[in-house]
């Protein structure tokens, strides 16, 4: 492609990517009563990533594909999960309340903070590129992670068993 053609192709490629996300993601989440464990949203995002890698448009800097994907996924997913936020199956309030998400997010945030403190050259560049965060933003994340950790720990009894979530202790109730 010539220079002008390549520049004109970039907005079309981005437009097609956005269209794919907006068309594919919401119906999958709605019609399949998608549970996060099934990874439906992840499959759609992966398909869009593969599409983007396949067409390889010459994107001017700074363009962050991952930020675009997360923004669009957030736009498409959040309205669908808010009505039944925290339940195992989206839009089904009779399902048990899920605590695993907060535990996983907490672990991820703490792990990211630890990696930032002890980052090697490999983690700062190349395929394992850590996201750049200013200290104030990371401190905000750590504060939120600590609140989620306390909430998760608060659901355990003296022996470390989870109570009052996921239908415990017999897993026979919402």
Short mmCIF file of N, CA and C in Angstrom, two decimals:
data_model
loop_
_atom_site.label_atom_id
_atom_site.label_comp_id
_atom_site.label_asym_id
_atom_site.label_seq_id
_atom_site.Cartn_x
_atom_site.Cartn_y
_atom_site.Cartn_z
N UNK A 1 0.83 -1.19 0.00
CA UNK A 1 0.00 0.00 0.00
C UNK A 1 0.87 1.24 0.00
N UNK A 2 0.44 2.22 -0.75
CA UNK A 2 1.14 3.50 -0.77
C UNK A 2 0.83 4.25 0.53
N UNK A 3 1.59 5.31 0.81
CA UNK A 3 1.44 6.06 2.05
C UNK A 3 0.04 6.57 2.31
N UNK A 4 -0.57 7.23 1.32
CA UNK A 4 -1.91 7.80 1.50
C UNK A 4 -2.95 6.70 1.67
N UNK A 5 -2.80 5.61 0.89
CA UNK A 5 -3.74 4.49 1.01
C UNK A 5 -3.63 3.84 2.38
N UNK A 6 -2.41 3.70 2.87
CA UNK A 6 -2.20 3.09 4.18
C UNK A 6 -2.83 3.93 5.27
N UNK A 7 -2.66 5.25 5.18
CA UNK A 7 -3.26 6.13 6.18
C UNK A 7 -4.77 6.07 6.14
N UNK A 8 -5.35 5.96 4.96
CA UNK A 8 -6.80 5.87 4.82
C UNK A 8 -7.32 4.53 5.33
N UNK A 9 -6.50 3.48 5.26
CA UNK A 9 -6.93 2.15 5.69
C UNK A 9 -7.02 2.03 7.21
N UNK A 10 -6.26 2.82 7.94
CA UNK A 10 -6.25 2.72 9.39
C UNK A 10 -7.63 2.99 9.99
N UNK A 11 -8.28 4.12 9.68
CA UNK A 11 -9.61 4.34 10.27
C UNK A 11 -10.61 3.25 9.89
N UNK A 12 -10.51 2.72 8.66
CA UNK A 12 -11.41 1.65 8.26
C UNK A 12 -11.17 0.39 9.07
N UNK A 13 -9.91 0.07 9.33
CA UNK A 13 -9.58 -1.11 10.14
C UNK A 13 -10.09 -0.94 11.57
N UNK A 14 -9.89 0.23 12.13
CA UNK A 14 -10.37 0.49 13.49
C UNK A 14 -11.89 0.44 13.51
N UNK A 15 -12.53 1.01 12.51
CA UNK A 15 -13.99 0.99 12.42
C UNK A 15 -14.51 -0.45 12.35
N UNK A 16 -13.85 -1.29 11.56
CA UNK A 16 -14.28 -2.69 11.46
C UNK A 16 -14.08 -3.41 12.78
N UNK A 17 -12.98 -3.14 13.45
CA UNK A 17 -12.73 -3.76 14.75
C UNK A 17 -13.81 -3.37 15.76
N UNK A 18 -14.12 -2.09 15.82
CA UNK A 18 -15.15 -1.60 16.73
C UNK A 18 -16.49 -2.26 16.40
N UNK A 19 -16.81 -2.33 15.12
CA UNK A 19 -18.06 -2.95 14.70
C UNK A 19 -18.11 -4.41 15.12
N UNK A 20 -17.02 -5.14 14.93
CA UNK A 20 -16.97 -6.55 15.33
C UNK A 20 -17.23 -6.70 16.83
N UNK A 21 -16.59 -5.86 17.63
CA UNK A 21 -16.80 -5.94 19.08
C UNK A 21 -18.23 -5.62 19.46
N UNK A 22 -18.77 -4.55 18.89
CA UNK A 22 -20.12 -4.13 19.25
C UNK A 22 -21.18 -5.13 18.79
N UNK A 23 -20.91 -5.83 17.71
CA UNK A 23 -21.87 -6.81 17.20
C UNK A 23 -21.73 -8.13 17.94
N UNK A 24 -20.52 -8.59 18.17
CA UNK A 24 -20.30 -9.93 18.72
C UNK A 24 -20.48 -10.04 20.23
N UNK A 25 -19.98 -9.09 20.96
CA UNK A 25 -19.90 -9.25 22.41
C UNK A 25 -21.26 -9.25 23.12
N UNK A 26 -22.11 -8.24 22.96
CA UNK A 26 -23.36 -8.24 23.73
C UNK A 26 -24.28 -9.44 23.49
N UNK A 27 -24.51 -9.86 22.23
CA UNK A 27 -25.41 -11.01 22.06
C UNK A 27 -24.87 -12.29 22.70
N UNK A 28 -23.56 -12.48 22.65
CA UNK A 28 -23.00 -13.67 23.28
C UNK A 28 -23.25 -13.65 24.78
N UNK A 29 -23.05 -12.50 25.38
CA UNK A 29 -23.24 -12.42 26.83
C UNK A 29 -24.71 -12.54 27.21
N UNK A 30 -25.61 -12.01 26.39
CA UNK A 30 -27.04 -12.07 26.71
C UNK A 30 -27.64 -13.45 26.47
N UNK A 31 -27.45 -13.96 25.26
CA UNK A 31 -28.17 -15.17 24.88
C UNK A 31 -27.64 -16.42 25.55
N UNK A 32 -26.38 -16.43 25.90
CA UNK A 32 -25.83 -17.63 26.51
C UNK A 32 -25.81 -17.57 28.03
N UNK A 33 -26.41 -16.53 28.63
CA UNK A 33 -26.35 -16.37 30.08
C UNK A 33 -24.91 -16.63 30.52
N UNK A 34 -24.00 -15.95 29.87
CA UNK A 34 -22.58 -16.28 29.99
C UNK A 34 -22.06 -16.10 31.40
N UNK A 35 -21.40 -17.11 31.87
CA UNK A 35 -20.67 -17.05 33.12
C UNK A 35 -19.25 -16.63 32.78
N UNK A 36 -18.63 -15.82 33.63
CA UNK A 36 -17.27 -15.37 33.34
C UNK A 36 -16.31 -16.54 33.22
N UNK A 37 -16.60 -17.63 33.96
CA UNK A 37 -15.70 -18.78 33.90
C UNK A 37 -15.67 -19.39 32.50
N UNK A 38 -16.74 -19.20 31.71
CA UNK A 38 -16.77 -19.76 30.37
C UNK A 38 -15.94 -18.94 29.40
N UNK A 39 -15.61 -17.75 29.79
CA UNK A 39 -14.69 -16.94 28.99
C UNK A 39 -15.24 -16.48 27.65
N UNK A 40 -16.56 -16.29 27.56
CA UNK A 40 -17.14 -15.88 26.28
C UNK A 40 -16.55 -14.56 25.81
N UNK A 41 -16.49 -13.60 26.72
CA UNK A 41 -15.95 -12.29 26.35
C UNK A 41 -14.49 -12.41 25.92
N UNK A 42 -13.76 -13.27 26.60
CA UNK A 42 -12.34 -13.45 26.26
C UNK A 42 -12.19 -14.00 24.85
N UNK A 43 -13.08 -14.89 24.44
CA UNK A 43 -13.00 -15.45 23.09
C UNK A 43 -13.27 -14.39 22.03
N UNK A 44 -14.23 -13.52 22.30
CA UNK A 44 -14.53 -12.44 21.35
C UNK A 44 -13.34 -11.50 21.24
N UNK A 45 -12.77 -11.13 22.37
CA UNK A 45 -11.62 -10.22 22.36
C UNK A 45 -10.43 -10.87 21.66
N UNK A 46 -10.22 -12.17 21.90
CA UNK A 46 -9.14 -12.88 21.22
C UNK A 46 -9.37 -12.90 19.71
N UNK A 47 -10.61 -13.12 19.28
CA UNK A 47 -10.92 -13.12 17.85
C UNK A 47 -10.62 -11.76 17.24
N UNK A 48 -10.96 -10.69 17.96
CA UNK A 48 -10.68 -9.34 17.46
C UNK A 48 -9.18 -9.08 17.43
N UNK A 49 -8.45 -9.57 18.41
CA UNK A 49 -6.99 -9.42 18.42
C UNK A 49 -6.39 -10.13 17.21
N UNK A 50 -6.88 -11.35 16.91
CA UNK A 50 -6.37 -12.10 15.77
C UNK A 50 -6.70 -11.38 14.46
N UNK A 51 -7.90 -10.81 14.38
CA UNK A 51 -8.28 -10.02 13.20
C UNK A 51 -7.30 -8.86 13.03
N UNK A 52 -7.04 -8.15 14.12
CA UNK A 52 -6.16 -6.98 14.07
C UNK A 52 -4.75 -7.39 13.65
N UNK A 53 -4.26 -8.49 14.21
CA UNK A 53 -2.92 -8.97 13.85
C UNK A 53 -2.86 -9.40 12.38
N UNK A 54 -3.97 -9.95 11.88
CA UNK A 54 -4.01 -10.43 10.50
C UNK A 54 -3.95 -9.27 9.50
N UNK A 55 -4.70 -8.19 9.77
CA UNK A 55 -4.71 -7.08 8.80
C UNK A 55 -3.53 -6.14 8.99
N UNK A 56 -2.95 -6.11 10.19
CA UNK A 56 -1.75 -5.30 10.47
C UNK A 56 -1.78 -3.91 9.84
N UNK A 57 -2.77 -3.08 10.18
CA UNK A 57 -2.77 -1.75 9.58
C UNK A 57 -1.60 -0.92 10.11
N UNK A 58 -1.08 -0.05 9.28
CA UNK A 58 0.03 0.81 9.73
C UNK A 58 -0.52 1.92 10.63
N UNK A 59 -0.59 1.65 11.90
CA UNK A 59 -1.24 2.56 12.84
C UNK A 59 -0.24 3.61 13.33
N UNK A 60 -0.63 4.88 13.24
CA UNK A 60 0.26 5.93 13.74
C UNK A 60 0.34 5.87 15.27
N UNK A 61 1.47 6.23 15.81
CA UNK A 61 1.65 6.27 17.26
C UNK A 61 1.01 7.53 17.81
N UNK A 62 0.55 7.60 19.02
CA UNK A 62 0.42 6.48 19.92
C UNK A 62 -0.95 5.82 19.74
N UNK A 63 -0.98 4.57 19.39
CA UNK A 63 -2.22 3.80 19.30
C UNK A 63 -2.06 2.58 20.19
N UNK A 64 -2.97 2.39 21.09
CA UNK A 64 -2.89 1.27 22.02
C UNK A 64 -4.07 0.34 21.77
N UNK A 65 -3.82 -0.75 21.05
CA UNK A 65 -4.87 -1.70 20.71
C UNK A 65 -5.56 -2.25 21.95
N UNK A 66 -4.76 -2.61 22.96
CA UNK A 66 -5.32 -3.23 24.16
C UNK A 66 -6.26 -2.25 24.87
N UNK A 67 -5.88 -0.99 24.97
CA UNK A 67 -6.75 0.00 25.62
C UNK A 67 -8.05 0.15 24.85
N UNK A 68 -7.98 0.14 23.52
CA UNK A 68 -9.19 0.23 22.71
C UNK A 68 -10.09 -0.97 22.97
N UNK A 69 -9.52 -2.16 22.99
CA UNK A 69 -10.30 -3.37 23.23
C UNK A 69 -10.98 -3.31 24.59
N UNK A 70 -10.22 -2.95 25.63
CA UNK A 70 -10.81 -2.90 26.97
C UNK A 70 -11.90 -1.84 27.06
N UNK A 71 -11.69 -0.70 26.43
CA UNK A 71 -12.71 0.35 26.46
C UNK A 71 -13.99 -0.12 25.80
N UNK A 72 -13.86 -0.77 24.65
CA UNK A 72 -15.06 -1.24 23.95
C UNK A 72 -15.71 -2.41 24.67
N UNK A 73 -14.90 -3.30 25.22
CA UNK A 73 -15.47 -4.42 25.98
C UNK A 73 -16.21 -3.88 27.19
N UNK A 74 -15.62 -2.88 27.85
CA UNK A 74 -16.26 -2.27 29.01
C UNK A 74 -17.59 -1.64 28.60
N UNK A 75 -17.60 -0.93 27.49
CA UNK A 75 -18.81 -0.29 26.99
C UNK A 75 -19.89 -1.33 26.68
N UNK A 76 -19.47 -2.49 26.16
CA UNK A 76 -20.43 -3.51 25.75
C UNK A 76 -20.87 -4.40 26.90
N UNK A 77 -19.99 -4.65 27.85
CA UNK A 77 -20.26 -5.64 28.89
C UNK A 77 -20.92 -5.04 30.12
N UNK A 78 -20.44 -3.89 30.58
CA UNK A 78 -20.92 -3.34 31.85
C UNK A 78 -22.43 -3.19 31.91
N UNK A 79 -23.10 -2.65 30.87
CA UNK A 79 -24.56 -2.55 30.97
C UNK A 79 -25.25 -3.91 31.14
N UNK A 80 -24.62 -4.98 30.67
CA UNK A 80 -25.23 -6.30 30.78
C UNK A 80 -25.01 -6.93 32.15
N UNK A 81 -23.92 -6.61 32.82
CA UNK A 81 -23.64 -7.28 34.08
C UNK A 81 -24.12 -6.51 35.30
N UNK A 82 -24.39 -5.21 35.17
CA UNK A 82 -24.81 -4.45 36.33
C UNK A 82 -26.10 -4.96 36.97
N UNK A 83 -27.13 -5.37 36.20
CA UNK A 83 -28.36 -5.83 36.84
C UNK A 83 -28.16 -7.01 37.79
N UNK A 84 -27.21 -7.86 37.53
CA UNK A 84 -26.99 -9.03 38.38
C UNK A 84 -25.54 -9.07 38.85
N UNK A 85 -24.96 -7.92 39.09
CA UNK A 85 -23.54 -7.86 39.46
C UNK A 85 -23.27 -8.75 40.66
N UNK A 86 -22.25 -9.55 40.55
CA UNK A 86 -21.85 -10.39 41.66
C UNK A 86 -22.44 -11.77 41.63
N UNK A 87 -23.42 -12.03 40.77
CA UNK A 87 -24.00 -13.37 40.70
C UNK A 87 -23.23 -14.20 39.69
N UNK A 88 -23.23 -15.51 39.90
CA UNK A 88 -22.42 -16.39 39.07
C UNK A 88 -22.85 -16.36 37.61
N UNK A 89 -24.15 -16.34 37.36
CA UNK A 89 -24.64 -16.30 35.98
C UNK A 89 -25.26 -14.93 35.76
N UNK A 90 -24.82 -14.26 34.72
CA UNK A 90 -25.29 -12.91 34.45
C UNK A 90 -26.80 -12.90 34.26
N UNK A 91 -27.45 -11.89 34.80
CA UNK A 91 -28.89 -11.68 34.68
C UNK A 91 -29.72 -12.77 35.33
N UNK A 92 -29.16 -13.55 36.22
CA UNK A 92 -29.92 -14.58 36.93
C UNK A 92 -29.68 -14.38 38.42
N UNK A 93 -30.58 -13.64 39.06
CA UNK A 93 -30.41 -13.30 40.47
C UNK A 93 -30.56 -14.51 41.40
N UNK A 94 -31.07 -15.63 40.89
CA UNK A 94 -31.23 -16.80 41.74
C UNK A 94 -29.91 -17.55 41.93
N UNK A 95 -28.89 -17.21 41.15
CA UNK A 95 -27.61 -17.90 41.29
C UNK A 95 -26.84 -17.32 42.46
N UNK A 96 -25.86 -18.06 42.92
CA UNK A 96 -25.12 -17.66 44.11
C UNK A 96 -24.26 -16.42 43.86
N UNK A 97 -23.99 -15.70 44.92
CA UNK A 97 -23.14 -14.51 44.84
C UNK A 97 -21.69 -14.95 44.71
N UNK A 98 -21.00 -14.34 43.78
CA UNK A 98 -19.63 -14.74 43.44
C UNK A 98 -18.62 -13.88 44.19
N UNK A 99 -17.67 -14.50 44.83
CA UNK A 99 -16.60 -13.79 45.51
C UNK A 99 -15.27 -13.96 44.79
N UNK A 100 -15.18 -14.95 43.93
CA UNK A 100 -13.90 -15.26 43.29
C UNK A 100 -13.34 -14.09 42.48
N UNK A 101 -14.22 -13.31 41.84
CA UNK A 101 -13.73 -12.20 41.02
C UNK A 101 -12.92 -11.22 41.87
N UNK A 102 -13.46 -10.86 43.04
CA UNK A 102 -12.71 -9.90 43.88
C UNK A 102 -11.40 -10.52 44.35
N UNK A 103 -11.40 -11.82 44.63
CA UNK A 103 -10.15 -12.46 45.05
C UNK A 103 -9.13 -12.46 43.91
N UNK A 104 -9.58 -12.75 42.69
CA UNK A 104 -8.67 -12.78 41.55
C UNK A 104 -8.14 -11.39 41.22
N UNK A 105 -9.03 -10.38 41.26
CA UNK A 105 -8.58 -9.01 40.98
C UNK A 105 -7.59 -8.54 42.04
N UNK A 106 -7.88 -8.86 43.29
CA UNK A 106 -6.97 -8.49 44.37
C UNK A 106 -5.59 -9.09 44.16
N UNK A 107 -5.55 -10.38 43.88
CA UNK A 107 -4.27 -11.05 43.63
C UNK A 107 -3.54 -10.39 42.46
N UNK A 108 -4.28 -10.11 41.38
CA UNK A 108 -3.67 -9.51 40.19
C UNK A 108 -3.06 -8.15 40.50
N UNK A 109 -3.79 -7.33 41.24
CA UNK A 109 -3.30 -5.99 41.57
C UNK A 109 -2.06 -6.08 42.47
N UNK A 110 -2.12 -6.92 43.50
CA UNK A 110 -0.96 -7.08 44.37
C UNK A 110 0.24 -7.62 43.60
N UNK A 111 0.00 -8.56 42.70
CA UNK A 111 1.09 -9.14 41.90
C UNK A 111 1.69 -8.08 40.98
N UNK A 112 0.84 -7.27 40.35
CA UNK A 112 1.32 -6.20 39.48
C UNK A 112 2.18 -5.22 40.27
N UNK A 113 1.73 -4.87 41.48
CA UNK A 113 2.51 -3.94 42.31
C UNK A 113 3.87 -4.54 42.66
N UNK A 114 3.89 -5.83 42.98
CA UNK A 114 5.15 -6.49 43.31
C UNK A 114 6.08 -6.53 42.09
N UNK A 115 5.52 -6.85 40.93
CA UNK A 115 6.33 -6.88 39.71
C UNK A 115 6.90 -5.51 39.38
N UNK A 116 6.12 -4.46 39.63
CA UNK A 116 6.61 -3.10 39.35
C UNK A 116 7.78 -2.76 40.26
N UNK A 117 7.75 -3.22 41.50
CA UNK A 117 8.83 -2.91 42.44
C UNK A 117 10.11 -3.66 42.10
N UNK A 118 9.95 -4.86 41.54
CA UNK A 118 11.11 -5.71 41.26
C UNK A 118 11.18 -6.05 39.78
N UNK A 119 10.86 -5.10 38.95
CA UNK A 119 10.79 -5.37 37.51
C UNK A 119 12.17 -5.58 36.91
N UNK A 120 12.25 -6.59 36.08
CA UNK A 120 13.49 -6.84 35.34
C UNK A 120 13.37 -6.13 33.99
N UNK A 121 14.45 -6.09 33.26
CA UNK A 121 14.43 -5.47 31.93
C UNK A 121 13.46 -6.21 31.02
N UNK A 122 13.34 -7.53 31.16
CA UNK A 122 12.43 -8.32 30.34
C UNK A 122 10.98 -7.92 30.58
N UNK A 123 10.64 -7.61 31.83
CA UNK A 123 9.26 -7.24 32.15
C UNK A 123 8.94 -5.82 31.73
N UNK A 124 9.93 -4.98 31.62
CA UNK A 124 9.69 -3.58 31.27
C UNK A 124 9.59 -3.36 29.78
N UNK A 125 10.03 -4.32 28.98
CA UNK A 125 9.96 -4.18 27.53
C UNK A 125 9.73 -5.56 26.92
N UNK A 126 9.47 -5.57 25.66
CA UNK A 126 9.28 -6.84 24.97
C UNK A 126 7.89 -7.42 25.20
N UNK A 127 7.79 -8.74 25.08
CA UNK A 127 6.46 -9.36 25.12
C UNK A 127 5.79 -9.31 26.49
N UNK A 128 6.54 -9.04 27.55
CA UNK A 128 5.98 -9.02 28.90
C UNK A 128 5.85 -7.59 29.42
N UNK A 129 5.62 -6.67 28.53
CA UNK A 129 5.59 -5.26 28.88
C UNK A 129 4.54 -4.97 29.95
N UNK A 130 4.98 -4.52 31.12
CA UNK A 130 4.06 -4.14 32.18
C UNK A 130 3.42 -2.80 31.85
N UNK A 131 2.15 -2.62 32.21
CA UNK A 131 1.53 -1.32 31.96
C UNK A 131 2.21 -0.23 32.77
N UNK A 132 2.33 0.94 32.17
CA UNK A 132 2.92 2.07 32.88
C UNK A 132 1.86 2.73 33.73
N UNK A 133 2.14 2.87 35.01
CA UNK A 133 1.21 3.50 35.94
C UNK A 133 1.98 4.51 36.77
N UNK A 134 1.37 5.65 36.98
CA UNK A 134 1.98 6.61 37.90
C UNK A 134 1.74 6.10 39.32
N UNK A 135 2.57 6.52 40.25
CA UNK A 135 2.47 6.02 41.62
C UNK A 135 1.11 6.27 42.24
N UNK A 136 0.51 7.44 41.99
CA UNK A 136 -0.80 7.74 42.56
C UNK A 136 -1.85 6.74 42.08
N UNK A 137 -1.79 6.40 40.79
CA UNK A 137 -2.75 5.44 40.24
C UNK A 137 -2.54 4.06 40.86
N UNK A 138 -1.29 3.65 40.98
CA UNK A 138 -1.00 2.34 41.58
C UNK A 138 -1.44 2.32 43.03
N UNK A 139 -1.22 3.41 43.76
CA UNK A 139 -1.66 3.48 45.16
C UNK A 139 -3.18 3.38 45.26
N UNK A 140 -3.88 3.99 44.33
CA UNK A 140 -5.34 3.86 44.30
C UNK A 140 -5.77 2.42 44.06
N UNK A 141 -5.09 1.76 43.14
CA UNK A 141 -5.39 0.34 42.87
C UNK A 141 -5.12 -0.50 44.12
N UNK A 142 -3.99 -0.22 44.79
CA UNK A 142 -3.65 -0.99 45.99
C UNK A 142 -4.68 -0.78 47.10
N UNK A 143 -5.18 0.44 47.23
CA UNK A 143 -6.21 0.72 48.23
C UNK A 143 -7.47 -0.09 47.92
N UNK A 144 -7.88 -0.10 46.66
CA UNK A 144 -9.05 -0.88 46.25
C UNK A 144 -8.81 -2.37 46.47
N UNK A 145 -7.62 -2.84 46.12
CA UNK A 145 -7.30 -4.26 46.31
C UNK A 145 -7.35 -4.65 47.78
N UNK A 146 -6.88 -3.77 48.64
CA UNK A 146 -6.92 -4.06 50.07
C UNK A 146 -8.36 -4.15 50.57
N UNK A 147 -9.23 -3.28 50.06
CA UNK A 147 -10.65 -3.36 50.44
C UNK A 147 -11.27 -4.68 49.96
N UNK A 148 -10.94 -5.10 48.73
CA UNK A 148 -11.46 -6.36 48.21
C UNK A 148 -10.90 -7.54 49.00
N UNK A 149 -9.63 -7.47 49.39
CA UNK A 149 -9.03 -8.54 50.19
C UNK A 149 -9.74 -8.66 51.53
N UNK A 150 -10.00 -7.52 52.17
CA UNK A 150 -10.71 -7.55 53.45
C UNK A 150 -12.11 -8.13 53.29
N UNK A 151 -12.79 -7.78 52.21
CA UNK A 151 -14.13 -8.32 51.96
C UNK A 151 -14.08 -9.84 51.78
N UNK A 152 -13.10 -10.32 51.04
CA UNK A 152 -12.97 -11.77 50.82
C UNK A 152 -12.61 -12.48 52.12
N UNK A 153 -11.67 -11.92 52.88
CA UNK A 153 -11.28 -12.52 54.16
C UNK A 153 -12.45 -12.50 55.13
N UNK A 154 -13.27 -11.45 55.06
CA UNK A 154 -14.43 -11.33 55.93
C UNK A 154 -15.48 -12.41 55.69
N UNK A 155 -15.41 -13.07 54.57
CA UNK A 155 -16.35 -14.15 54.25
C UNK A 155 -15.84 -15.52 54.70
N UNK A 156 -14.71 -15.56 55.39
CA UNK A 156 -14.17 -16.84 55.85
C UNK A 156 -14.36 -16.96 57.36
N UNK A 157 -14.52 -18.20 57.80
CA UNK A 157 -14.66 -18.42 59.24
C UNK A 157 -13.28 -18.65 59.86
N UNK A 158 -13.26 -19.01 61.14
CA UNK A 158 -12.00 -19.20 61.86
C UNK A 158 -11.12 -20.31 61.30
N UNK A 159 -11.72 -21.23 60.54
CA UNK A 159 -10.95 -22.33 59.96
C UNK A 159 -10.56 -22.05 58.51
N UNK A 160 -10.93 -20.88 58.01
CA UNK A 160 -10.58 -20.53 56.64
C UNK A 160 -11.59 -20.97 55.59
N UNK A 161 -12.76 -21.48 56.03
CA UNK A 161 -13.78 -21.88 55.07
C UNK A 161 -14.62 -20.67 54.67
N UNK A 162 -14.98 -20.59 53.40
CA UNK A 162 -15.80 -19.49 52.90
C UNK A 162 -17.24 -19.70 53.37
N UNK A 163 -17.85 -18.65 53.88
CA UNK A 163 -19.23 -18.72 54.37
C UNK A 163 -20.07 -17.64 53.69
N UNK A 164 -21.36 -17.88 53.61
CA UNK A 164 -22.35 -16.91 53.13
C UNK A 164 -22.14 -16.46 51.69
N UNK A 165 -21.44 -17.21 50.91
CA UNK A 165 -21.32 -16.95 49.47
C UNK A 165 -21.36 -18.28 48.75
N UNK A 166 -21.62 -18.24 47.50
CA UNK A 166 -21.58 -19.44 46.65
C UNK A 166 -22.45 -20.55 47.20
N UNK A 167 -23.51 -20.22 47.95
CA UNK A 167 -24.39 -21.24 48.48
C UNK A 167 -23.80 -22.03 49.62
N UNK A 168 -22.66 -21.62 50.16
CA UNK A 168 -22.03 -22.38 51.22
C UNK A 168 -22.87 -22.30 52.50
N UNK A 169 -22.80 -23.24 53.38
CA UNK A 169 -21.83 -24.34 53.37
C UNK A 169 -22.30 -25.57 52.57
N UNK A 170 -23.60 -25.68 52.22
CA UNK A 170 -24.05 -26.88 51.52
C UNK A 170 -24.19 -26.67 50.01
N UNK A 171 -24.01 -25.45 49.53
CA UNK A 171 -24.10 -25.13 48.10
C UNK A 171 -25.46 -25.50 47.51
N UNK A 172 -26.50 -25.32 48.32
CA UNK A 172 -27.84 -25.68 47.89
C UNK A 172 -28.78 -24.48 47.86
N UNK A 173 -28.22 -23.28 47.89
CA UNK A 173 -29.05 -22.07 47.91
C UNK A 173 -28.35 -20.94 47.18
N UNK A 174 -29.14 -19.92 46.88
CA UNK A 174 -28.58 -18.76 46.20
C UNK A 174 -27.85 -17.90 47.21
#
